[in-house]
Protein backbone atom coordinates (compact mmCIF):
# COMPACT_ATOMS: atom_id res chain seq x y z
CA UNK A 1 0.00 0.00 0.00
CA UNK A 2 1.47 3.35 -0.99
CA UNK A 3 0.76 6.66 0.61
CA UNK A 4 0.20 9.34 -1.99
CA UNK A 5 1.29 12.94 -1.55
CA UNK A 6 -2.25 14.32 -1.18
CA UNK A 7 -3.08 11.87 1.60
CA UNK A 8 0.20 12.58 3.38
CA UNK A 9 -0.38 16.32 3.03
CA UNK A 10 -3.90 16.12 4.43
CA UNK A 11 -2.72 14.03 7.37
CA UNK A 12 0.02 16.58 8.02
CA UNK A 13 -2.60 19.34 7.99
CA UNK A 14 -4.58 17.33 10.57
CA UNK A 15 -1.70 16.29 12.83
CA UNK A 16 0.02 19.68 13.11
CA UNK A 17 -2.92 21.68 14.53
CA UNK A 18 -4.14 18.77 16.65
CA UNK A 19 -0.68 18.32 18.17
CA UNK A 20 -0.35 22.02 18.96
CA UNK A 21 -3.83 22.21 20.47
CA UNK A 22 -3.35 19.04 22.51
CA UNK A 23 0.08 20.16 23.75
CA UNK A 24 -1.31 23.39 25.15
CA UNK A 25 -4.05 21.58 27.09
CA UNK A 26 -1.61 20.54 29.80
CA UNK A 27 -0.89 24.19 30.59
CA UNK A 28 -4.54 25.21 30.51
CA UNK A 29 -5.83 22.36 32.66
CA UNK A 30 -3.04 22.47 35.24
CA UNK A 31 -3.32 26.23 35.71
CA UNK A 32 0.22 26.95 34.57
CA UNK A 33 1.45 30.46 35.38
CA UNK A 34 1.50 31.59 31.75
CA UNK A 35 -2.06 30.36 31.06
CA UNK A 36 -3.40 31.99 34.22
CA UNK A 37 -1.62 35.24 33.26
CA UNK A 38 -3.14 35.18 29.75
CA UNK A 39 -6.69 34.58 30.87
CA UNK A 40 -6.42 37.00 33.79
CA UNK A 41 -5.21 39.69 31.38
CA UNK A 42 -8.21 39.21 29.10
CA UNK A 43 -10.62 38.94 32.06
CA UNK A 44 -11.60 35.31 31.52
CA UNK A 45 -9.79 33.41 34.30
CA UNK A 46 -10.55 30.58 35.15
CA UNK A 47 -13.67 29.81 33.10
CA UNK A 48 -12.16 31.03 29.81
CA UNK A 49 -8.99 29.00 30.31
CA UNK A 50 -10.84 25.79 31.13
CA UNK A 51 -13.60 26.37 28.57
CA UNK A 52 -11.18 27.08 25.74
CA UNK A 53 -9.22 23.97 26.76
CA UNK A 54 -12.34 21.83 26.49
CA UNK A 55 -13.17 23.25 23.06
CA UNK A 56 -9.56 22.80 21.90
CA UNK A 57 -9.72 19.15 22.98
CA UNK A 58 -12.95 18.67 21.02
CA UNK A 59 -11.48 20.44 17.97
CA UNK A 60 -8.37 18.25 18.09
CA UNK A 61 -10.36 15.03 18.19
CA UNK A 62 -12.65 16.17 15.38
CA UNK A 63 -9.70 17.24 13.22
CA UNK A 64 -8.04 13.83 13.58
CA UNK A 65 -11.14 11.85 12.62
CA UNK A 66 -11.47 11.91 8.81
CA UNK A 67 -15.29 12.03 8.85
CA UNK A 68 -15.32 15.09 11.13
CA UNK A 69 -12.16 16.89 10.05
CA UNK A 70 -13.95 19.86 8.55
CA UNK A 71 -16.01 20.43 11.72
CA UNK A 72 -12.90 20.33 13.87
CA UNK A 73 -11.18 22.71 11.46
CA UNK A 74 -14.11 25.14 11.70
CA UNK A 75 -14.00 25.00 15.49
CA UNK A 76 -10.20 25.31 15.52
CA UNK A 77 -10.29 28.30 13.17
CA UNK A 78 -12.89 29.99 15.36
CA UNK A 79 -10.83 29.41 18.49
CA UNK A 80 -7.71 30.74 16.80
CA UNK A 81 -9.60 33.84 15.64
CA UNK A 82 -10.18 34.56 19.31
CA UNK A 83 -6.57 33.82 20.25
CA UNK A 84 -5.17 36.01 17.48
CA UNK A 85 -7.64 38.79 18.32
CA UNK A 86 -6.54 38.87 21.96
CA UNK A 87 -2.86 38.74 21.00
CA UNK A 88 -3.34 41.75 18.75
CA UNK A 89 -5.52 43.76 21.13
CA UNK A 90 -4.73 42.96 24.80
CA UNK A 91 -1.86 40.51 25.13
CA UNK A 92 0.69 41.53 22.53
CA UNK A 93 2.63 39.20 20.27
CA UNK A 94 5.11 38.22 22.97
CA UNK A 95 3.84 36.90 26.28
CA UNK A 96 6.17 36.61 29.28
CA UNK A 97 9.26 36.62 27.05
CA UNK A 98 8.14 33.62 24.94
CA UNK A 99 9.50 35.21 21.77
CA UNK A 100 5.99 35.23 20.26
CA UNK A 101 5.80 31.42 20.27
CA UNK A 102 2.15 31.22 21.35
CA UNK A 103 1.19 33.75 18.69
CA UNK A 104 3.09 31.74 16.07
CA UNK A 105 1.32 28.56 17.20
CA UNK A 106 -2.04 30.31 16.82
CA UNK A 107 -1.13 31.40 13.28
CA UNK A 108 0.02 27.87 12.35
CA UNK A 109 -3.16 26.28 13.72
CA UNK A 110 -5.28 28.90 11.94
CA UNK A 111 -3.49 28.33 8.62
CA UNK A 112 -3.83 24.54 8.86
CA UNK A 113 -7.51 24.80 9.79
CA UNK A 114 -8.25 27.19 6.93
CA UNK A 115 -6.52 24.85 4.48
CA UNK A 116 -8.50 21.89 5.83
CA UNK A 117 -11.73 23.87 5.41
CA UNK A 118 -10.70 24.66 1.84
CA UNK A 119 -9.89 21.02 1.03
CA UNK A 120 -13.07 19.71 2.69
CA UNK A 121 -15.42 22.42 1.44
CA UNK A 122 -17.37 19.87 -0.61
CA UNK A 123 -18.34 18.15 2.63
CA UNK A 124 -19.80 21.41 3.90
CA UNK A 125 -21.55 22.31 0.66
CA UNK A 126 -22.97 18.77 0.48
CA UNK A 127 -24.47 19.15 3.95
CA UNK A 128 -25.94 22.54 3.13
CA UNK A 129 -27.46 21.27 -0.12
CA UNK A 130 -28.80 18.13 1.58
CA UNK A 131 -30.48 20.15 4.32
CA UNK A 132 -31.69 22.82 1.90
CA UNK A 133 -33.56 20.23 -0.22
CA UNK A 134 -35.60 18.98 2.77
PDB file of N, CA and C in Angstrom, residues 47-121:
ATOM      1  N   UNK A  47     -12.695  30.455  33.991  1.00  0.00           N
ATOM      2  CA  UNK A  47     -13.667  29.811  33.100  1.00  0.00           C
ATOM      3  C   UNK A  47     -13.247  29.859  31.633  1.00  0.00           C
ATOM      4  N   UNK A  48     -12.610  30.930  31.201  1.00  0.00           N
ATOM      5  CA  UNK A  48     -12.161  31.028  29.811  1.00  0.00           C
ATOM      6  C   UNK A  48     -11.021  30.064  29.516  1.00  0.00           C
ATOM      7  N   UNK A  49     -10.128  29.919  30.474  1.00  0.00           N
ATOM      8  CA  UNK A  49      -8.990  29.001  30.313  1.00  0.00           C
ATOM      9  C   UNK A  49      -9.478  27.557  30.213  1.00  0.00           C
ATOM     10  N   UNK A  50     -10.340  27.172  31.125  1.00  0.00           N
ATOM     11  CA  UNK A  50     -10.837  25.792  31.128  1.00  0.00           C
ATOM     12  C   UNK A  50     -11.775  25.551  29.950  1.00  0.00           C
ATOM     13  N   UNK A  51     -12.661  26.496  29.690  1.00  0.00           N
ATOM     14  CA  UNK A  51     -13.595  26.369  28.566  1.00  0.00           C
ATOM     15  C   UNK A  51     -12.892  26.273  27.224  1.00  0.00           C
ATOM     16  N   UNK A  52     -11.902  27.134  27.008  1.00  0.00           N
ATOM     17  CA  UNK A  52     -11.176  27.078  25.742  1.00  0.00           C
ATOM     18  C   UNK A  52     -10.402  25.763  25.636  1.00  0.00           C
ATOM     19  N   UNK A  53      -9.899  25.263  26.765  1.00  0.00           N
ATOM     20  CA  UNK A  53      -9.216  23.969  26.760  1.00  0.00           C
ATOM     21  C   UNK A  53     -10.140  22.844  26.344  1.00  0.00           C
ATOM     22  N   UNK A  54     -11.363  22.853  26.859  1.00  0.00           N
ATOM     23  CA  UNK A  54     -12.341  21.827  26.493  1.00  0.00           C
ATOM     24  C   UNK A  54     -12.642  21.896  24.993  1.00  0.00           C
ATOM     25  N   UNK A  55     -12.873  23.107  24.490  1.00  0.00           N
ATOM     26  CA  UNK A  55     -13.168  23.251  23.062  1.00  0.00           C
ATOM     27  C   UNK A  55     -11.965  22.893  22.187  1.00  0.00           C
ATOM     28  N   UNK A  56     -10.764  23.173  22.650  1.00  0.00           N
ATOM     29  CA  UNK A  56      -9.563  22.798  21.899  1.00  0.00           C
ATOM     30  C   UNK A  56      -9.396  21.280  21.876  1.00  0.00           C
ATOM     31  N   UNK A  57      -9.751  20.616  22.955  1.00  0.00           N
ATOM     32  CA  UNK A  57      -9.718  19.151  22.978  1.00  0.00           C
ATOM     33  C   UNK A  57     -10.720  18.585  21.975  1.00  0.00           C
ATOM     34  N   UNK A  58     -11.925  19.119  21.969  1.00  0.00           N
ATOM     35  CA  UNK A  58     -12.950  18.674  21.022  1.00  0.00           C
ATOM     36  C   UNK A  58     -12.490  18.923  19.590  1.00  0.00           C
ATOM     37  N   UNK A  59     -11.959  20.115  19.317  1.00  0.00           N
ATOM     38  CA  UNK A  59     -11.481  20.438  17.971  1.00  0.00           C
ATOM     39  C   UNK A  59     -10.390  19.473  17.527  1.00  0.00           C
ATOM     40  N   UNK A  60      -9.469  19.161  18.417  1.00  0.00           N
ATOM     41  CA  UNK A  60      -8.365  18.250  18.093  1.00  0.00           C
ATOM     42  C   UNK A  60      -8.877  16.875  17.705  1.00  0.00           C
ATOM     43  N   UNK A  61      -9.804  16.357  18.488  1.00  0.00           N
ATOM     44  CA  UNK A  61     -10.362  15.030  18.187  1.00  0.00           C
ATOM     45  C   UNK A  61     -11.091  15.054  16.854  1.00  0.00           C
ATOM     46  N   UNK A  62     -11.911  16.075  16.641  1.00  0.00           N
ATOM     47  CA  UNK A  62     -12.655  16.170  15.380  1.00  0.00           C
ATOM     48  C   UNK A  62     -11.723  16.295  14.181  1.00  0.00           C
ATOM     49  N   UNK A  63     -10.666  17.060  14.316  1.00  0.00           N
ATOM     50  CA  UNK A  63      -9.703  17.239  13.223  1.00  0.00           C
ATOM     51  C   UNK A  63      -9.056  15.904  12.859  1.00  0.00           C
ATOM     52  N   UNK A  64      -8.742  15.092  13.843  1.00  0.00           N
ATOM     53  CA  UNK A  64      -8.038  13.833  13.584  1.00  0.00           C
ATOM     54  C   UNK A  64      -8.931  12.741  12.988  1.00  0.00           C
ATOM     55  N   UNK A  65     -10.228  12.845  13.181  1.00  0.00           N
ATOM     56  CA  UNK A  65     -11.145  11.854  12.615  1.00  0.00           C
ATOM     57  C   UNK A  65     -11.559  12.280  11.209  1.00  0.00           C
ATOM     58  N   UNK A  66     -11.205  11.496  10.191  1.00  0.00           N
ATOM     59  CA  UNK A  66     -11.470  11.913   8.809  1.00  0.00           C
ATOM     60  C   UNK A  66     -12.918  12.326   8.527  1.00  0.00           C
ATOM     61  N   UNK A  67     -13.890  11.689   9.116  1.00  0.00           N
ATOM     62  CA  UNK A  67     -15.293  12.032   8.851  1.00  0.00           C
ATOM     63  C   UNK A  67     -15.696  13.376   9.446  1.00  0.00           C
ATOM     64  N   UNK A  68     -14.956  13.845  10.452  1.00  0.00           N
ATOM     65  CA  UNK A  68     -15.325  15.090  11.134  1.00  0.00           C
ATOM     66  C   UNK A  68     -14.251  16.170  11.029  1.00  0.00           C
ATOM     67  N   UNK A  69     -13.277  15.944  10.176  1.00  0.00           N
ATOM     68  CA  UNK A  69     -12.158  16.887  10.052  1.00  0.00           C
ATOM     69  C   UNK A  69     -12.627  18.314   9.812  1.00  0.00           C
ATOM     70  N   UNK A  70     -13.545  18.502   8.899  1.00  0.00           N
ATOM     71  CA  UNK A  70     -13.953  19.862   8.549  1.00  0.00           C
ATOM     72  C   UNK A  70     -14.627  20.560   9.734  1.00  0.00           C
ATOM     73  N   UNK A  71     -15.356  19.823  10.557  1.00  0.00           N
ATOM     74  CA  UNK A  71     -16.009  20.429  11.719  1.00  0.00           C
ATOM     75  C   UNK A  71     -14.981  20.832  12.776  1.00  0.00           C
ATOM     76  N   UNK A  72     -13.986  19.988  12.972  1.00  0.00           N
ATOM     77  CA  UNK A  72     -12.897  20.333  13.875  1.00  0.00           C
ATOM     78  C   UNK A  72     -12.110  21.530  13.373  1.00  0.00           C
ATOM     79  N   UNK A  73     -11.910  21.590  12.059  1.00  0.00           N
ATOM     80  CA  UNK A  73     -11.183  22.715  11.464  1.00  0.00           C
ATOM     81  C   UNK A  73     -11.973  24.014  11.634  1.00  0.00           C
ATOM     82  N   UNK A  74     -13.277  23.945  11.484  1.00  0.00           N
ATOM     83  CA  UNK A  74     -14.110  25.136  11.700  1.00  0.00           C
ATOM     84  C   UNK A  74     -14.017  25.604  13.149  1.00  0.00           C
ATOM     85  N   UNK A  75     -14.110  24.656  14.073  1.00  0.00           N
ATOM     86  CA  UNK A  75     -14.002  25.001  15.488  1.00  0.00           C
ATOM     87  C   UNK A  75     -12.604  25.530  15.803  1.00  0.00           C
ATOM     88  N   UNK A  76     -11.579  24.870  15.289  1.00  0.00           N
ATOM     89  CA  UNK A  76     -10.201  25.308  15.521  1.00  0.00           C
ATOM     90  C   UNK A  76      -9.951  26.702  14.970  1.00  0.00           C
ATOM     91  N   UNK A  77     -10.465  26.972  13.771  1.00  0.00           N
ATOM     92  CA  UNK A  77     -10.287  28.304  13.173  1.00  0.00           C
ATOM     93  C   UNK A  77     -10.987  29.368  14.018  1.00  0.00           C
ATOM     94  N   UNK A  78     -12.170  29.045  14.503  1.00  0.00           N
ATOM     95  CA  UNK A  78     -12.889  29.989  15.363  1.00  0.00           C
ATOM     96  C   UNK A  78     -12.131  30.278  16.648  1.00  0.00           C
ATOM     97  N   UNK A  79     -11.616  29.231  17.270  1.00  0.00           N
ATOM     98  CA  UNK A  79     -10.833  29.412  18.494  1.00  0.00           C
ATOM     99  C   UNK A  79      -9.579  30.244  18.234  1.00  0.00           C
ATOM    100  N   UNK A  80      -8.929  29.997  17.112  1.00  0.00           N
ATOM    101  CA  UNK A  80      -7.710  30.745  16.800  1.00  0.00           C
ATOM    102  C   UNK A  80      -8.014  32.185  16.422  1.00  0.00           C
ATOM    103  N   UNK A  81      -9.203  32.443  15.870  1.00  0.00           N
ATOM    104  CA  UNK A  81      -9.602  33.843  15.641  1.00  0.00           C
ATOM    105  C   UNK A  81      -9.607  34.592  16.968  1.00  0.00           C
ATOM    106  N   UNK A  82     -10.164  33.948  17.987  1.00  0.00           N
ATOM    107  CA  UNK A  82     -10.177  34.563  19.314  1.00  0.00           C
ATOM    108  C   UNK A  82      -8.779  34.756  19.866  1.00  0.00           C
ATOM    109  N   UNK A  83      -7.941  33.729  19.742  1.00  0.00           N
ATOM    110  CA  UNK A  83      -6.570  33.823  20.254  1.00  0.00           C
ATOM    111  C   UNK A  83      -5.795  34.939  19.559  1.00  0.00           C
ATOM    112  N   UNK A  84      -5.884  34.987  18.248  1.00  0.00           N
ATOM    113  CA  UNK A  84      -5.167  36.014  17.478  1.00  0.00           C
ATOM    114  C   UNK A  84      -5.704  37.404  17.819  1.00  0.00           C
ATOM    115  N   UNK A  85      -7.019  37.517  17.943  1.00  0.00           N
ATOM    116  CA  UNK A  85      -7.636  38.794  18.316  1.00  0.00           C
ATOM    117  C   UNK A  85      -7.068  39.303  19.635  1.00  0.00           C
ATOM    118  N   UNK A  86      -7.034  38.436  20.655  1.00  0.00           N
ATOM    119  CA  UNK A  86      -6.538  38.870  21.957  1.00  0.00           C
ATOM    120  C   UNK A  86      -5.040  39.156  21.939  1.00  0.00           C
ATOM    121  N   UNK A  87      -4.291  38.424  21.132  1.00  0.00           N
ATOM    122  CA  UNK A  87      -2.859  38.740  20.996  1.00  0.00           C
ATOM    123  C   UNK A  87      -2.682  40.139  20.420  1.00  0.00           C
ATOM    124  N   UNK A  88      -3.491  40.469  19.439  1.00  0.00           N
ATOM    125  CA  UNK A  88      -3.335  41.752  18.755  1.00  0.00           C
ATOM    126  C   UNK A  88      -3.942  42.926  19.522  1.00  0.00           C
ATOM    127  N   UNK A  89      -4.854  42.656  20.450  1.00  0.00           N
ATOM    128  CA  UNK A  89      -5.523  43.759  21.134  1.00  0.00           C
ATOM    129  C   UNK A  89      -5.111  43.930  22.600  1.00  0.00           C
ATOM    130  N   UNK A  90      -4.986  42.837  23.367  1.00  0.00           N
ATOM    131  CA  UNK A  90      -4.733  42.965  24.801  1.00  0.00           C
ATOM    132  C   UNK A  90      -3.423  42.345  25.257  1.00  0.00           C
ATOM    133  N   UNK A  91      -3.012  41.269  24.628  1.00  0.00           N
ATOM    134  CA  UNK A  91      -1.860  40.511  25.128  1.00  0.00           C
ATOM    135  C   UNK A  91      -0.529  40.944  24.535  1.00  0.00           C
ATOM    136  N   UNK A  92      -0.547  41.278  23.264  1.00  0.00           N
ATOM    137  CA  UNK A  92       0.686  41.526  22.533  1.00  0.00           C
ATOM    138  C   UNK A  92       1.173  40.233  21.891  1.00  0.00           C
ATOM    139  N   UNK A  93       2.100  40.363  20.979  1.00  0.00           N
ATOM    140  CA  UNK A  93       2.632  39.197  20.272  1.00  0.00           C
ATOM    141  C   UNK A  93       3.440  38.324  21.225  1.00  0.00           C
ATOM    142  N   UNK A  94       4.249  38.950  22.044  1.00  0.00           N
ATOM    143  CA  UNK A  94       5.112  38.216  22.972  1.00  0.00           C
ATOM    144  C   UNK A  94       4.489  38.224  24.363  1.00  0.00           C
ATOM    145  N   UNK A  95       4.411  37.033  24.950  1.00  0.00           N
ATOM    146  CA  UNK A  95       3.842  36.896  26.285  1.00  0.00           C
ATOM    147  C   UNK A  95       4.899  36.325  27.216  1.00  0.00           C
ATOM    148  N   UNK A  96       5.192  37.068  28.271  1.00  0.00           N
ATOM    149  CA  UNK A  96       6.171  36.613  29.276  1.00  0.00           C
ATOM    150  C   UNK A  96       7.465  36.112  28.625  1.00  0.00           C
ATOM    151  N   UNK A  97       7.970  36.900  27.707  1.00  0.00           N
ATOM    152  CA  UNK A  97       9.260  36.622  27.052  1.00  0.00           C
ATOM    153  C   UNK A  97       9.297  35.267  26.335  1.00  0.00           C
ATOM    154  N   UNK A  98       8.168  34.894  25.680  1.00  0.00           N
ATOM    155  CA  UNK A  98       8.143  33.624  24.942  1.00  0.00           C
ATOM    156  C   UNK A  98       8.613  33.774  23.494  1.00  0.00           C
ATOM    157  N   UNK A  99       9.035  34.989  23.129  1.00  0.00           N
ATOM    158  CA  UNK A  99       9.501  35.215  21.768  1.00  0.00           C
ATOM    159  C   UNK A  99       8.387  35.162  20.733  1.00  0.00           C
ATOM    160  N   UNK A 100       7.136  35.277  21.173  1.00  0.00           N
ATOM    161  CA  UNK A 100       5.994  35.231  20.261  1.00  0.00           C
ATOM    162  C   UNK A 100       5.572  33.817  19.894  1.00  0.00           C
ATOM    163  N   UNK A 101       6.066  32.816  20.617  1.00  0.00           N
ATOM    164  CA  UNK A 101       5.801  31.422  20.273  1.00  0.00           C
ATOM    165  C   UNK A 101       4.310  31.083  20.284  1.00  0.00           C
ATOM    166  N   UNK A 102       3.588  31.521  21.297  1.00  0.00           N
ATOM    167  CA  UNK A 102       2.150  31.218  21.354  1.00  0.00           C
ATOM    168  C   UNK A 102       1.406  31.869  20.192  1.00  0.00           C
ATOM    169  N   UNK A 103       1.807  33.079  19.839  1.00  0.00           N
ATOM    170  CA  UNK A 103       1.185  33.748  18.690  1.00  0.00           C
ATOM    171  C   UNK A 103       1.484  32.976  17.403  1.00  0.00           C
ATOM    172  N   UNK A 104       2.715  32.527  17.249  1.00  0.00           N
ATOM    173  CA  UNK A 104       3.093  31.744  16.068  1.00  0.00           C
ATOM    174  C   UNK A 104       2.296  30.441  16.015  1.00  0.00           C
ATOM    175  N   UNK A 105       2.133  29.778  17.158  1.00  0.00           N
ATOM    176  CA  UNK A 105       1.317  28.559  17.205  1.00  0.00           C
ATOM    177  C   UNK A 105      -0.114  28.843  16.760  1.00  0.00           C
ATOM    178  N   UNK A 106      -0.673  29.951  17.213  1.00  0.00           N
ATOM    179  CA  UNK A 106      -2.039  30.313  16.824  1.00  0.00           C
ATOM    180  C   UNK A 106      -2.135  30.524  15.314  1.00  0.00           C
ATOM    181  N   UNK A 107      -1.139  31.168  14.736  1.00  0.00           N
ATOM    182  CA  UNK A 107      -1.127  31.399  13.280  1.00  0.00           C
ATOM    183  C   UNK A 107      -1.007  30.064  12.533  1.00  0.00           C
ATOM    184  N   UNK A 108      -0.153  29.176  13.003  1.00  0.00           N
ATOM    185  CA  UNK A 108       0.021  27.871  12.353  1.00  0.00           C
ATOM    186  C   UNK A 108      -1.271  27.065  12.411  1.00  0.00           C
ATOM    187  N   UNK A 109      -1.902  27.023  13.594  1.00  0.00           N
ATOM    188  CA  UNK A 109      -3.159  26.280  13.723  1.00  0.00           C
ATOM    189  C   UNK A 109      -4.215  26.894  12.822  1.00  0.00           C
ATOM    190  N   UNK A 110      -4.307  28.215  12.796  1.00  0.00           N
ATOM    191  CA  UNK A 110      -5.281  28.897  11.944  1.00  0.00           C
ATOM    192  C   UNK A 110      -5.045  28.562  10.473  1.00  0.00           C
ATOM    193  N   UNK A 111      -3.802  28.626  10.028  1.00  0.00           N
ATOM    194  CA  UNK A 111      -3.487  28.334   8.623  1.00  0.00           C
ATOM    195  C   UNK A 111      -3.856  26.892   8.265  1.00  0.00           C
ATOM    196  N   UNK A 112      -3.504  25.954   9.122  1.00  0.00           N
ATOM    197  CA  UNK A 112      -3.831  24.542   8.861  1.00  0.00           C
ATOM    198  C   UNK A 112      -5.339  24.337   8.821  1.00  0.00           C
ATOM    199  N   UNK A 113      -6.051  24.942   9.756  1.00  0.00           N
ATOM    200  CA  UNK A 113      -7.510  24.802   9.792  1.00  0.00           C
ATOM    201  C   UNK A 113      -8.160  25.412   8.553  1.00  0.00           C
ATOM    202  N   UNK A 114      -7.686  26.568   8.137  1.00  0.00           N
ATOM    203  CA  UNK A 114      -8.252  27.188   6.926  1.00  0.00           C
ATOM    204  C   UNK A 114      -7.991  26.332   5.693  1.00  0.00           C
ATOM    205  N   UNK A 115      -6.811  25.748   5.607  1.00  0.00           N
ATOM    206  CA  UNK A 115      -6.521  24.849   4.477  1.00  0.00           C
ATOM    207  C   UNK A 115      -7.395  23.602   4.529  1.00  0.00           C
ATOM    208  N   UNK A 116      -7.614  23.052   5.710  1.00  0.00           N
ATOM    209  CA  UNK A 116      -8.499  21.891   5.832  1.00  0.00           C
ATOM    210  C   UNK A 116      -9.926  22.250   5.416  1.00  0.00           C
ATOM    211  N   UNK A 117     -10.394  23.421   5.824  1.00  0.00           N
ATOM    212  CA  UNK A 117     -11.728  23.868   5.414  1.00  0.00           C
ATOM    213  C   UNK A 117     -11.798  23.981   3.899  1.00  0.00           C
ATOM    214  N   UNK A 118     -10.752  24.529   3.293  1.00  0.00           N
ATOM    215  CA  UNK A 118     -10.699  24.656   1.842  1.00  0.00           C
ATOM    216  C   UNK A 118     -10.749  23.282   1.169  1.00  0.00           C
ATOM    217  N   UNK A 119      -9.944  22.344   1.650  1.00  0.00           N
ATOM    218  CA  UNK A 119      -9.889  21.019   1.031  1.00  0.00           C
ATOM    219  C   UNK A 119     -11.160  20.205   1.273  1.00  0.00           C
ATOM    220  N   UNK A 120     -11.860  20.464   2.359  1.00  0.00           N
ATOM    221  CA  UNK A 120     -13.071  19.707   2.686  1.00  0.00           C
ATOM    222  C   UNK A 120     -14.349  20.522   2.466  1.00  0.00           C
ATOM    223  N   UNK A 121     -14.257  21.565   1.660  1.00  0.00           N
ATOM    224  CA  UNK A 121     -15.415  22.425   1.437  1.00  0.00           C
ATOM    225  C   UNK A 121     -16.581  21.686   0.794  1.00  0.00           C
TER     226      UNK A 121
END
